[in-house]
Coordinates of C-alpha atoms in Angstrom, one line a residue:
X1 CA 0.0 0.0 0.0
X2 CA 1.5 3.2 -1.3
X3 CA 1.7 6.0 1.8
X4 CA 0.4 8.9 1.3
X5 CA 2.0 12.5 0.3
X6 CA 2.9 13.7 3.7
X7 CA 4.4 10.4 5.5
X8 CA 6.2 10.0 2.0
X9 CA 7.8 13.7 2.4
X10 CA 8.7 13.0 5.9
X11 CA 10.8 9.9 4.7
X12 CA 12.6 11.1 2.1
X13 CA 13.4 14.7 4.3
X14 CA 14.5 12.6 7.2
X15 CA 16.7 10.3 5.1
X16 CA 18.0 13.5 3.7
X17 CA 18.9 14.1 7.3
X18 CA 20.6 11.4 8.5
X19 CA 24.3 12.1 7.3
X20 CA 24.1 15.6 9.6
X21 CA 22.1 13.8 12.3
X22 CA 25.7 13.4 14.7
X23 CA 26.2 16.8 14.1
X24 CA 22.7 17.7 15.1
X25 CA 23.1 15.4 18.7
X26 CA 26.5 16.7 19.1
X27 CA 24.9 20.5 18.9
X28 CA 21.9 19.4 21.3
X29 CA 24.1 17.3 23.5
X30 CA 26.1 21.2 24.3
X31 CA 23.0 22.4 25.4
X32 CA 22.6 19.7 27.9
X33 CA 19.8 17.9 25.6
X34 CA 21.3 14.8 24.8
X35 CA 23.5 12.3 26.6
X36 CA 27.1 12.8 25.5
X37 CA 28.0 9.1 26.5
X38 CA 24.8 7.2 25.0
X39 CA 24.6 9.4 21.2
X40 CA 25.2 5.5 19.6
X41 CA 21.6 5.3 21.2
X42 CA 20.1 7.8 19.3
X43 CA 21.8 6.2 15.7
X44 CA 19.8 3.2 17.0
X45 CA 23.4 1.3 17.6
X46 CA 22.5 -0.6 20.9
X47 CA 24.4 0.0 24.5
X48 CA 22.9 -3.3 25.2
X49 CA 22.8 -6.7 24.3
X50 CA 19.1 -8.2 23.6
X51 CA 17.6 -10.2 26.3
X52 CA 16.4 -13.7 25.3
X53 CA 13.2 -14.5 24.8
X54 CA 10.3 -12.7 24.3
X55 CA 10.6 -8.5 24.2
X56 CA 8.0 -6.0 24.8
X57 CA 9.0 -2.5 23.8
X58 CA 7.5 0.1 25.4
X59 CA 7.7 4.0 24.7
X60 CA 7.3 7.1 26.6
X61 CA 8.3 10.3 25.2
X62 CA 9.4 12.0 28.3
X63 CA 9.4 11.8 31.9
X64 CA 5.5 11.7 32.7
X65 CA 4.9 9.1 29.8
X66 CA 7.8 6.9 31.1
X67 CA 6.4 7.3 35.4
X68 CA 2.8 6.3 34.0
X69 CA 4.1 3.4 32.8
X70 CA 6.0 1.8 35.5
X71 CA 2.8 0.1 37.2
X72 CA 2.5 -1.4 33.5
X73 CA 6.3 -2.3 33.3
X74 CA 5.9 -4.4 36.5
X75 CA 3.5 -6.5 35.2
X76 CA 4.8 -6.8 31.9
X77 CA 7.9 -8.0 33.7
X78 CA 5.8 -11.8 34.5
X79 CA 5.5 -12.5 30.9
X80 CA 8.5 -10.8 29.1
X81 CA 12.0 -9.0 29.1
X82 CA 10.7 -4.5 28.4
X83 CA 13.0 -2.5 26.5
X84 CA 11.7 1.3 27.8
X85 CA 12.7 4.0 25.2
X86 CA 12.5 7.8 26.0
X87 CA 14.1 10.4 24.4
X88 CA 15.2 13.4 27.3
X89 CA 17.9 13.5 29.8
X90 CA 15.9 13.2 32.6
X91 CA 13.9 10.7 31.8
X92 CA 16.7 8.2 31.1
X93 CA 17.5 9.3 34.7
X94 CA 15.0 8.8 36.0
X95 CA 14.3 5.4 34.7
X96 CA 17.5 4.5 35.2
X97 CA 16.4 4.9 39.0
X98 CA 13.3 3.3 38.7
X99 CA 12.7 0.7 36.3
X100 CA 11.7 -2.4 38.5
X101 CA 14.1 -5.4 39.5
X102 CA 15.0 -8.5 37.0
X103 CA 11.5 -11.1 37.6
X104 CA 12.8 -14.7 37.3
X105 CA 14.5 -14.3 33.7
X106 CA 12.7 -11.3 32.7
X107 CA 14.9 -7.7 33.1
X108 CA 13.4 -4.1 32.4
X109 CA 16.2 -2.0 30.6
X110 CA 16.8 1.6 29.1
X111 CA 17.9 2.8 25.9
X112 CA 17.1 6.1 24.2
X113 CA 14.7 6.3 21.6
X114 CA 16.2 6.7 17.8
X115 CA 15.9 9.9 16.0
X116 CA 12.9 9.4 13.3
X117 CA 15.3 8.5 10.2
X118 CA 15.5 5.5 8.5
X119 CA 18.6 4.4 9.2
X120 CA 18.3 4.9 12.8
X121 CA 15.3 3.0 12.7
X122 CA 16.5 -0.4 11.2
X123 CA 19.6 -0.9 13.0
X124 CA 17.0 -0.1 16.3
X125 CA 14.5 -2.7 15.2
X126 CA 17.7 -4.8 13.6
X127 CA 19.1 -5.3 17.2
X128 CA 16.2 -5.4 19.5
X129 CA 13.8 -7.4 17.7
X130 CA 11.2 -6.6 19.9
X131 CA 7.6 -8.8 19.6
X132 CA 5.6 -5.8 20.8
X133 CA 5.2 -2.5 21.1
X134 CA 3.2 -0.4 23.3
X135 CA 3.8 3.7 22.7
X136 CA 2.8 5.3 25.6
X137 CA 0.1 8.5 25.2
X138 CA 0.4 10.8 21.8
X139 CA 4.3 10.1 21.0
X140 CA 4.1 9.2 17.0
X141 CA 7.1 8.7 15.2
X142 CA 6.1 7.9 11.2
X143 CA 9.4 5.9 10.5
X144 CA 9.8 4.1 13.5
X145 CA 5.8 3.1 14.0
X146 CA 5.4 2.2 9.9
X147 CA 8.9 0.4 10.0
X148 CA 7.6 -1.7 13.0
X149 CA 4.5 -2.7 11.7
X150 CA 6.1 -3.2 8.6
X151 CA 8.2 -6.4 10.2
X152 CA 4.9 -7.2 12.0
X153 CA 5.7 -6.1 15.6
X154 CA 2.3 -6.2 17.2
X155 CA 1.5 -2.4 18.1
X156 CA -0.5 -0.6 20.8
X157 CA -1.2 3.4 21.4
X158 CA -1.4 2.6 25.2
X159 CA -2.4 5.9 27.9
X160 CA -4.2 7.2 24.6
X161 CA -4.7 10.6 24.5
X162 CA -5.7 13.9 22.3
X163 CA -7.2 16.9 22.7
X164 CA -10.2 18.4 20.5
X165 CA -7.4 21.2 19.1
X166 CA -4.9 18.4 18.3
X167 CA -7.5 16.5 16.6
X168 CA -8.4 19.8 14.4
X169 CA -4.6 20.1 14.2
X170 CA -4.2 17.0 12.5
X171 CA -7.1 17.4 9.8
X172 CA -4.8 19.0 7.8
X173 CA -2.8 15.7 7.5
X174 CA -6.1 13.6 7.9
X175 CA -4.9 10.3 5.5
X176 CA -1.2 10.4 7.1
X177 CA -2.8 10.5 10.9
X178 CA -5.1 7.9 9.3
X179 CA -2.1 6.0 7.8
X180 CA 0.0 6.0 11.4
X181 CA -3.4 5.2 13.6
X182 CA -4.1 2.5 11.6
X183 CA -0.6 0.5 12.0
X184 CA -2.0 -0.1 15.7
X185 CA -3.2 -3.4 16.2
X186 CA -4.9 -1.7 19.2
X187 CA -5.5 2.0 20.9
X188 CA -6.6 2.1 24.5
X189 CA -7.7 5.5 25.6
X190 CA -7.9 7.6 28.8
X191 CA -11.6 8.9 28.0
X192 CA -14.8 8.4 25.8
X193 CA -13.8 11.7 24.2
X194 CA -10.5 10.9 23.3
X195 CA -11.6 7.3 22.0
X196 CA -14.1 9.4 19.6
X197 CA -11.3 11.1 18.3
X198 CA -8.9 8.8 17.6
X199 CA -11.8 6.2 15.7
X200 CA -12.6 9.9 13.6
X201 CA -8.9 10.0 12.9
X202 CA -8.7 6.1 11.8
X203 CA -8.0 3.9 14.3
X204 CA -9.2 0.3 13.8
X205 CA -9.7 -0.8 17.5
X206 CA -10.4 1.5 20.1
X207 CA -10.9 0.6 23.9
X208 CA -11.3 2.9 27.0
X209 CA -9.6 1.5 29.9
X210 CA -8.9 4.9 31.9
X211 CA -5.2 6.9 32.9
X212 CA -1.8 4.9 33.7
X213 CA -1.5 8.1 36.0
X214 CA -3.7 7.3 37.9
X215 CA -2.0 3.9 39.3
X216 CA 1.4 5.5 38.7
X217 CA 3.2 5.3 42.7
X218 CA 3.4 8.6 44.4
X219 CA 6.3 10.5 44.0
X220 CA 8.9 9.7 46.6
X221 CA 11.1 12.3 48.4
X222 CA 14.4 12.4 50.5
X223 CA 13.1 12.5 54.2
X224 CA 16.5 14.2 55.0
X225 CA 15.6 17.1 52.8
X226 CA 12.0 17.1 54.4
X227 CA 13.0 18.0 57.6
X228 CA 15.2 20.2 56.7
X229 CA 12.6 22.2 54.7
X230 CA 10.1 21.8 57.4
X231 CA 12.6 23.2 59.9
X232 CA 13.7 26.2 57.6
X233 CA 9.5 26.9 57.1
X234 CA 8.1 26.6 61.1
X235 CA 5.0 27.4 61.1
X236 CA 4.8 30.0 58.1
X237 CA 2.2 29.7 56.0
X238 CA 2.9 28.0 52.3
X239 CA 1.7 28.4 49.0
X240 CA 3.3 26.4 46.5
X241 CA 2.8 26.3 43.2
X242 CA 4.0 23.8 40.9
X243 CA 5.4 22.9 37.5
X244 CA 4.3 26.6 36.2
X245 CA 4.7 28.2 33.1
X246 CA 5.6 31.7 31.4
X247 CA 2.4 33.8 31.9
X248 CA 1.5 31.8 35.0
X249 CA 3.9 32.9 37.3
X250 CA 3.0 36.5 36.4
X251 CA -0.3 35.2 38.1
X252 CA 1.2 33.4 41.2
X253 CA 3.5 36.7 41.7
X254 CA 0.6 39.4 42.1
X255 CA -1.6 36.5 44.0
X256 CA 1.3 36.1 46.3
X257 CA 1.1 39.9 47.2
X258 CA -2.2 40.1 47.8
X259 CA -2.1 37.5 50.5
X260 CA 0.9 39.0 51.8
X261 CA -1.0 42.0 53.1
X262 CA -3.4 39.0 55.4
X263 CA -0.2 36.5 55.8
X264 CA 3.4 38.6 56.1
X265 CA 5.3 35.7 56.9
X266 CA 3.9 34.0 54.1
X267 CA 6.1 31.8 51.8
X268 CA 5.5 31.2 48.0
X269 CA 7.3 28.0 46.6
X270 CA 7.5 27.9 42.7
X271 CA 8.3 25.0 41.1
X272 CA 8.5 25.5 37.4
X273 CA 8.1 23.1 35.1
X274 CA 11.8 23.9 32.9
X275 CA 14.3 24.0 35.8
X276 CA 16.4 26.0 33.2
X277 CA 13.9 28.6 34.0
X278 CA 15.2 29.6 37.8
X279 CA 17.3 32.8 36.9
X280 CA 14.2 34.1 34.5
X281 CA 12.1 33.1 37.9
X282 CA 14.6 35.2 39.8
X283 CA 14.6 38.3 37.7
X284 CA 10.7 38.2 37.8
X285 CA 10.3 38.4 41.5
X286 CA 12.1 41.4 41.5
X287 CA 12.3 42.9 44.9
X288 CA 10.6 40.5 46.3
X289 CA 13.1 38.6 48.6
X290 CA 14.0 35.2 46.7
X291 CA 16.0 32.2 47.1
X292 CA 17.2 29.6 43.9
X293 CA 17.4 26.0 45.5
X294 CA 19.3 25.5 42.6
X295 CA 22.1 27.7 43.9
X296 CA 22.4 25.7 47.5
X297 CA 19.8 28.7 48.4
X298 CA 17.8 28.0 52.2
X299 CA 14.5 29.6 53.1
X300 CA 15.3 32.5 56.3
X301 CA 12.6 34.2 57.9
X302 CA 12.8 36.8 55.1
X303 CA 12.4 34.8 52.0
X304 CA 9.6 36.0 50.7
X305 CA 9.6 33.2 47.3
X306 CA 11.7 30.1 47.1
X307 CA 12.4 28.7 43.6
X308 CA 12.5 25.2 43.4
X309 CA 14.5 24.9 40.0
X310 CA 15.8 20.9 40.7
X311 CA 14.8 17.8 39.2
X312 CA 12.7 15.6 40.4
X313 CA 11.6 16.6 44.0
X314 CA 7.9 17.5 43.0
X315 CA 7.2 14.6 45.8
X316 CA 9.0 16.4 48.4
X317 CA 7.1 19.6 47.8
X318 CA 3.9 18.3 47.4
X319 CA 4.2 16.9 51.2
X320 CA 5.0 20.5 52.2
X321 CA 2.3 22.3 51.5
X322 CA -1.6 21.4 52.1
X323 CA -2.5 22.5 49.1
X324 CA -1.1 23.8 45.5
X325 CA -2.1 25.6 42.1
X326 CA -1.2 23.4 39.6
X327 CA 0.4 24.5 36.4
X328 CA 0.4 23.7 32.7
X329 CA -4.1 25.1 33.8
X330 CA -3.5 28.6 33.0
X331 CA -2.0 29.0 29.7
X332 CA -3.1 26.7 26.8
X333 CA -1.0 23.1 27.4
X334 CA -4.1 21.2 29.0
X335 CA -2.8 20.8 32.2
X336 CA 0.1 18.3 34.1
X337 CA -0.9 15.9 36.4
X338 CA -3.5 16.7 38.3
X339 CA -3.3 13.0 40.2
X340 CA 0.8 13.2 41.5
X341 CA -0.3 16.2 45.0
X342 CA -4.0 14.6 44.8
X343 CA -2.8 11.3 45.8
X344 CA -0.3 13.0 48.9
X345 CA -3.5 14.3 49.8
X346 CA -2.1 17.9 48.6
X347 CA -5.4 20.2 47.5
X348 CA -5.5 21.4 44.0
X349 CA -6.2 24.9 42.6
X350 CA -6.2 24.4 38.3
X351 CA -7.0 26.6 35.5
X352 CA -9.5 26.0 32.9
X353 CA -7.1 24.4 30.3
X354 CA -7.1 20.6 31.9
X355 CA -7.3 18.9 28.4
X356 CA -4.8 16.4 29.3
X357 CA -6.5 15.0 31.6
X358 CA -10.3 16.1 31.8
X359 CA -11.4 13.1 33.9
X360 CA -8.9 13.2 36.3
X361 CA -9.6 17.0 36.7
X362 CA -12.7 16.7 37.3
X363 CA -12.9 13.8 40.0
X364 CA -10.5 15.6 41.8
X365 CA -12.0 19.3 41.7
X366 CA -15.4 17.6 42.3
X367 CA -14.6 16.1 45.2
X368 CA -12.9 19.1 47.0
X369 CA -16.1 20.3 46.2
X370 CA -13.6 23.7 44.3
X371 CA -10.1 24.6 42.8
X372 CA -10.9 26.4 39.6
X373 CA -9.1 29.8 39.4
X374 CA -8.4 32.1 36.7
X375 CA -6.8 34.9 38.1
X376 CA -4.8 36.3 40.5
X377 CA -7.8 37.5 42.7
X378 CA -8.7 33.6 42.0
X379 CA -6.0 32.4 43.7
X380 CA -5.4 35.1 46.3
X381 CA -9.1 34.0 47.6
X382 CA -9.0 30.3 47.1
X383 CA -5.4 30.0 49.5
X384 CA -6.6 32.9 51.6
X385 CA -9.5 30.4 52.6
X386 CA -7.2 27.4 53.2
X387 CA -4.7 29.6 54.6
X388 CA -7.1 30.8 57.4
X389 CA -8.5 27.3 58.0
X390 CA -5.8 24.6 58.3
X391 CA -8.4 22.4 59.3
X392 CA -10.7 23.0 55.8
X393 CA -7.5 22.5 54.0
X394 CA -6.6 19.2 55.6
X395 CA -10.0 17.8 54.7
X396 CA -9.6 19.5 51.0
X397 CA -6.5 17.4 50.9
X398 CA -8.3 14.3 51.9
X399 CA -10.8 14.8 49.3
X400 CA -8.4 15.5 46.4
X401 CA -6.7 12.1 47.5
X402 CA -10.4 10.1 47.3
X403 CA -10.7 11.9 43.7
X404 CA -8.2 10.5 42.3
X405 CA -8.6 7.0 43.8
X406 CA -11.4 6.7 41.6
X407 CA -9.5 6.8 38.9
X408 CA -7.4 3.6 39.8
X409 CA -7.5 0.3 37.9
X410 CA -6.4 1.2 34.7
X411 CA -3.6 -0.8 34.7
X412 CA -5.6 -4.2 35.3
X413 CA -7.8 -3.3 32.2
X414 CA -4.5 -2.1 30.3
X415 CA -3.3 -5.4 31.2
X416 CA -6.6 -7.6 30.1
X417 CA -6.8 -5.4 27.2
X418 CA -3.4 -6.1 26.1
X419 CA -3.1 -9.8 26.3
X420 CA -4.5 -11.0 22.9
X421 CA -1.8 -8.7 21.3
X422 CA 0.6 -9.6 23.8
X423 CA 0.2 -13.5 23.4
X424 CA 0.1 -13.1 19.5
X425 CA 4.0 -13.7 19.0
X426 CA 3.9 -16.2 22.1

């Protein structure tokens, strides 16, 4: 079957590209976006030898993708070896850290993902051989996903998700999205709505099973580090809010001032999504008195705003403070997850743009019975209330964390879902 214009295009332009594409890591790996000791990786020359026996392959784009998945990997681990590709830094990190332990003769390891050109793609697929693979959300690489198929590795959008503006997005490209949706044996989706659009796109089979997030374990935190924090804090009151944006911390700034006037010893923790983003965050606060943890900064009685520009402590944070606005809500990227301070029982103030995750939104700002905020004066009045009323803001914490229990068990249906496809190449 012939493809069509646009998935055509992109493989002759990306085979173009392939004798400038270790010049093109090299550039990225200066800026600290690539590994400098794992580029071979990206060529699709293995670090690794294959495991015997059967392979799944499972991919997440980043670091969120890759977390949802490790309830899956676990159980994944009973049948199979899992080959978990990424392609950031910190997610390789990360999983390095957290993939689960070898299960009998079954191992979990890491390579990164190889860049979308032919070449890279065959000597990937050449080594690793895999029997399955399950891509993890929205992350759809033409070459790598028809070049798969192609050699009949059984395939599965798994954690499906899109938005209504993606969908509309894509109608421009409607027979190549067609073409790429249609190479997966199966799609299982977060949500009715998102199952609607995908079968509109072309998908063959669609199930709804539900969020990997939502059985995802909760971020874990250095105790150490908690009580220090907790002793540098006392008994100041906290707003934290995490894994912001530009444009939204020009909110959290003016809504940090305002309860300032009712609270003076009050402490605003920002967590922005880019760590890279600390000095920008710095600058921004102006007179306000700051500290970078990034910079081996501590919180004194007169730190007004602490920046929390490190990696991976979002769990440390999120047992803090009672309660949080949640980034990603305020400016037009659909949210981040909503489920990681619901389930420490940390409150949750949002936006309106929780796309991402509709469902898991909802549950959650249903239960507290509020959270939606769209301003400054939002916010300002939503913590002032908590603020005042520790007791209100424990219970709001409880009932964030019952939200997003009922979100559970998707990784049981994932699992059922999955077992035809997975058993296919038994």
């Amino acid at each position: 079957m012939s493809l069509p214009l646009g998935l055509r295009t992109w493989r002759v332009v990306t085979g173009m590209a392939s004798p400038f594409a270790r010049l093109l890591l090299r550039r990225r790996a200066t800026r600290d976006k690539e590994d400098w000791t794992r580029l071979n990786e990206r060529l699709g020359m293995a670090g690794l030898a294959r495991p015997p026996g059967r392979l799944v392959w499972v991919h997440g784009a980043s670091v969120g993708e890759s977390l949802s998945a490790l309830p899956l990997i676990e159980k994944l681990l009973e049948h199979a070896s899992v080959l978990v590709t990424s392609g950031t830094v910190t997610s390789a990190a990360m999983m390095g850290q957290r993939l689960p332990p070898k299960n009998r003769d079954n191992v979990a390891l890491h390579q990164f993902v190889p860049l979308d050109m032919p070449g890279a793609v065959n000597r990937f697929l050449d080594h690793w051989k895999p029997d399955a693979g399950l891509f993890i959300e929205s992350d759809l690489w033409p070459n790598l996903i028809l070049s798969a198929a192609a050699r009949g590795v059984k395939l599965a959008l798994v954690n499906a998700r899109i938005s209504a503006r993606s969908a509309e997005r894509w109608g421009w490209a409607k027979r190549s999205m067609a073409r790429l949706l249609s190479s997966f044996d199966l799609v299982l989706a977060q949500d009715e709505d998102g199952a609607a659009r995908f079968r509109e796109l072309g998908a063959r089979h669609v199930e709804v099973v539900g969020s990997l997030k939502a059985d995802a374990p909760p971020w874990t935190c250095d105790e150490g580090a908690l009580a220090e924090l907790k002793q540098q804090i006392g008994s100041r009151p906290v707003v934290l809010a995490a894994q912001t944006h530009p444009g939204e911390d020009e909110t959290v700034l003016p809504a940090h001032d305002l309860l300032r006037a009712r609270f003076p010893d009050l402490l605003t923790i920002l967590v922005p999504r880019h760590t890279a983003r600390g000095a920008d965050l710095e600058m921004l606060c102006g007179s306000r008195a700051c500290k970078r943890r990034s910079a081996g900064g501590k919180i004194s009685s007169k730190t007004a705003v602490y920046i929390a520009d490190t990696m991976g402590e979002l769990g440390l944070f999120y047992r803090l403070a009672r309660f949080c606005f949640l980034g990603g809500t305020l400016v037009p990227l659909g949210g981040h997850n909503v489920l990681e301070p619901a389930v420490l029982h940390c409150a949750v103030l949002a936006g309106p743009n929780t796309a991402n995750a509709a469902s898991a939104f909802a549950a959650v700002l249903e239960a507290q019975q509020f959270g939606l905020v769209t301003s400054s004066a939002d916010i300002a009045r939503e913590a002032g209330r908590l603020l005042e009323n520790p007791a209100m803001a424990m219970a709001a914490g409880d009932a964030a964390a019952r939200g997003a229990a009922t979100q559970a068990g998707a990784v049981a249906r994932t699992v059922a879902a999955l077992a035809v496809l997975l058993d296919a190449r038994a």
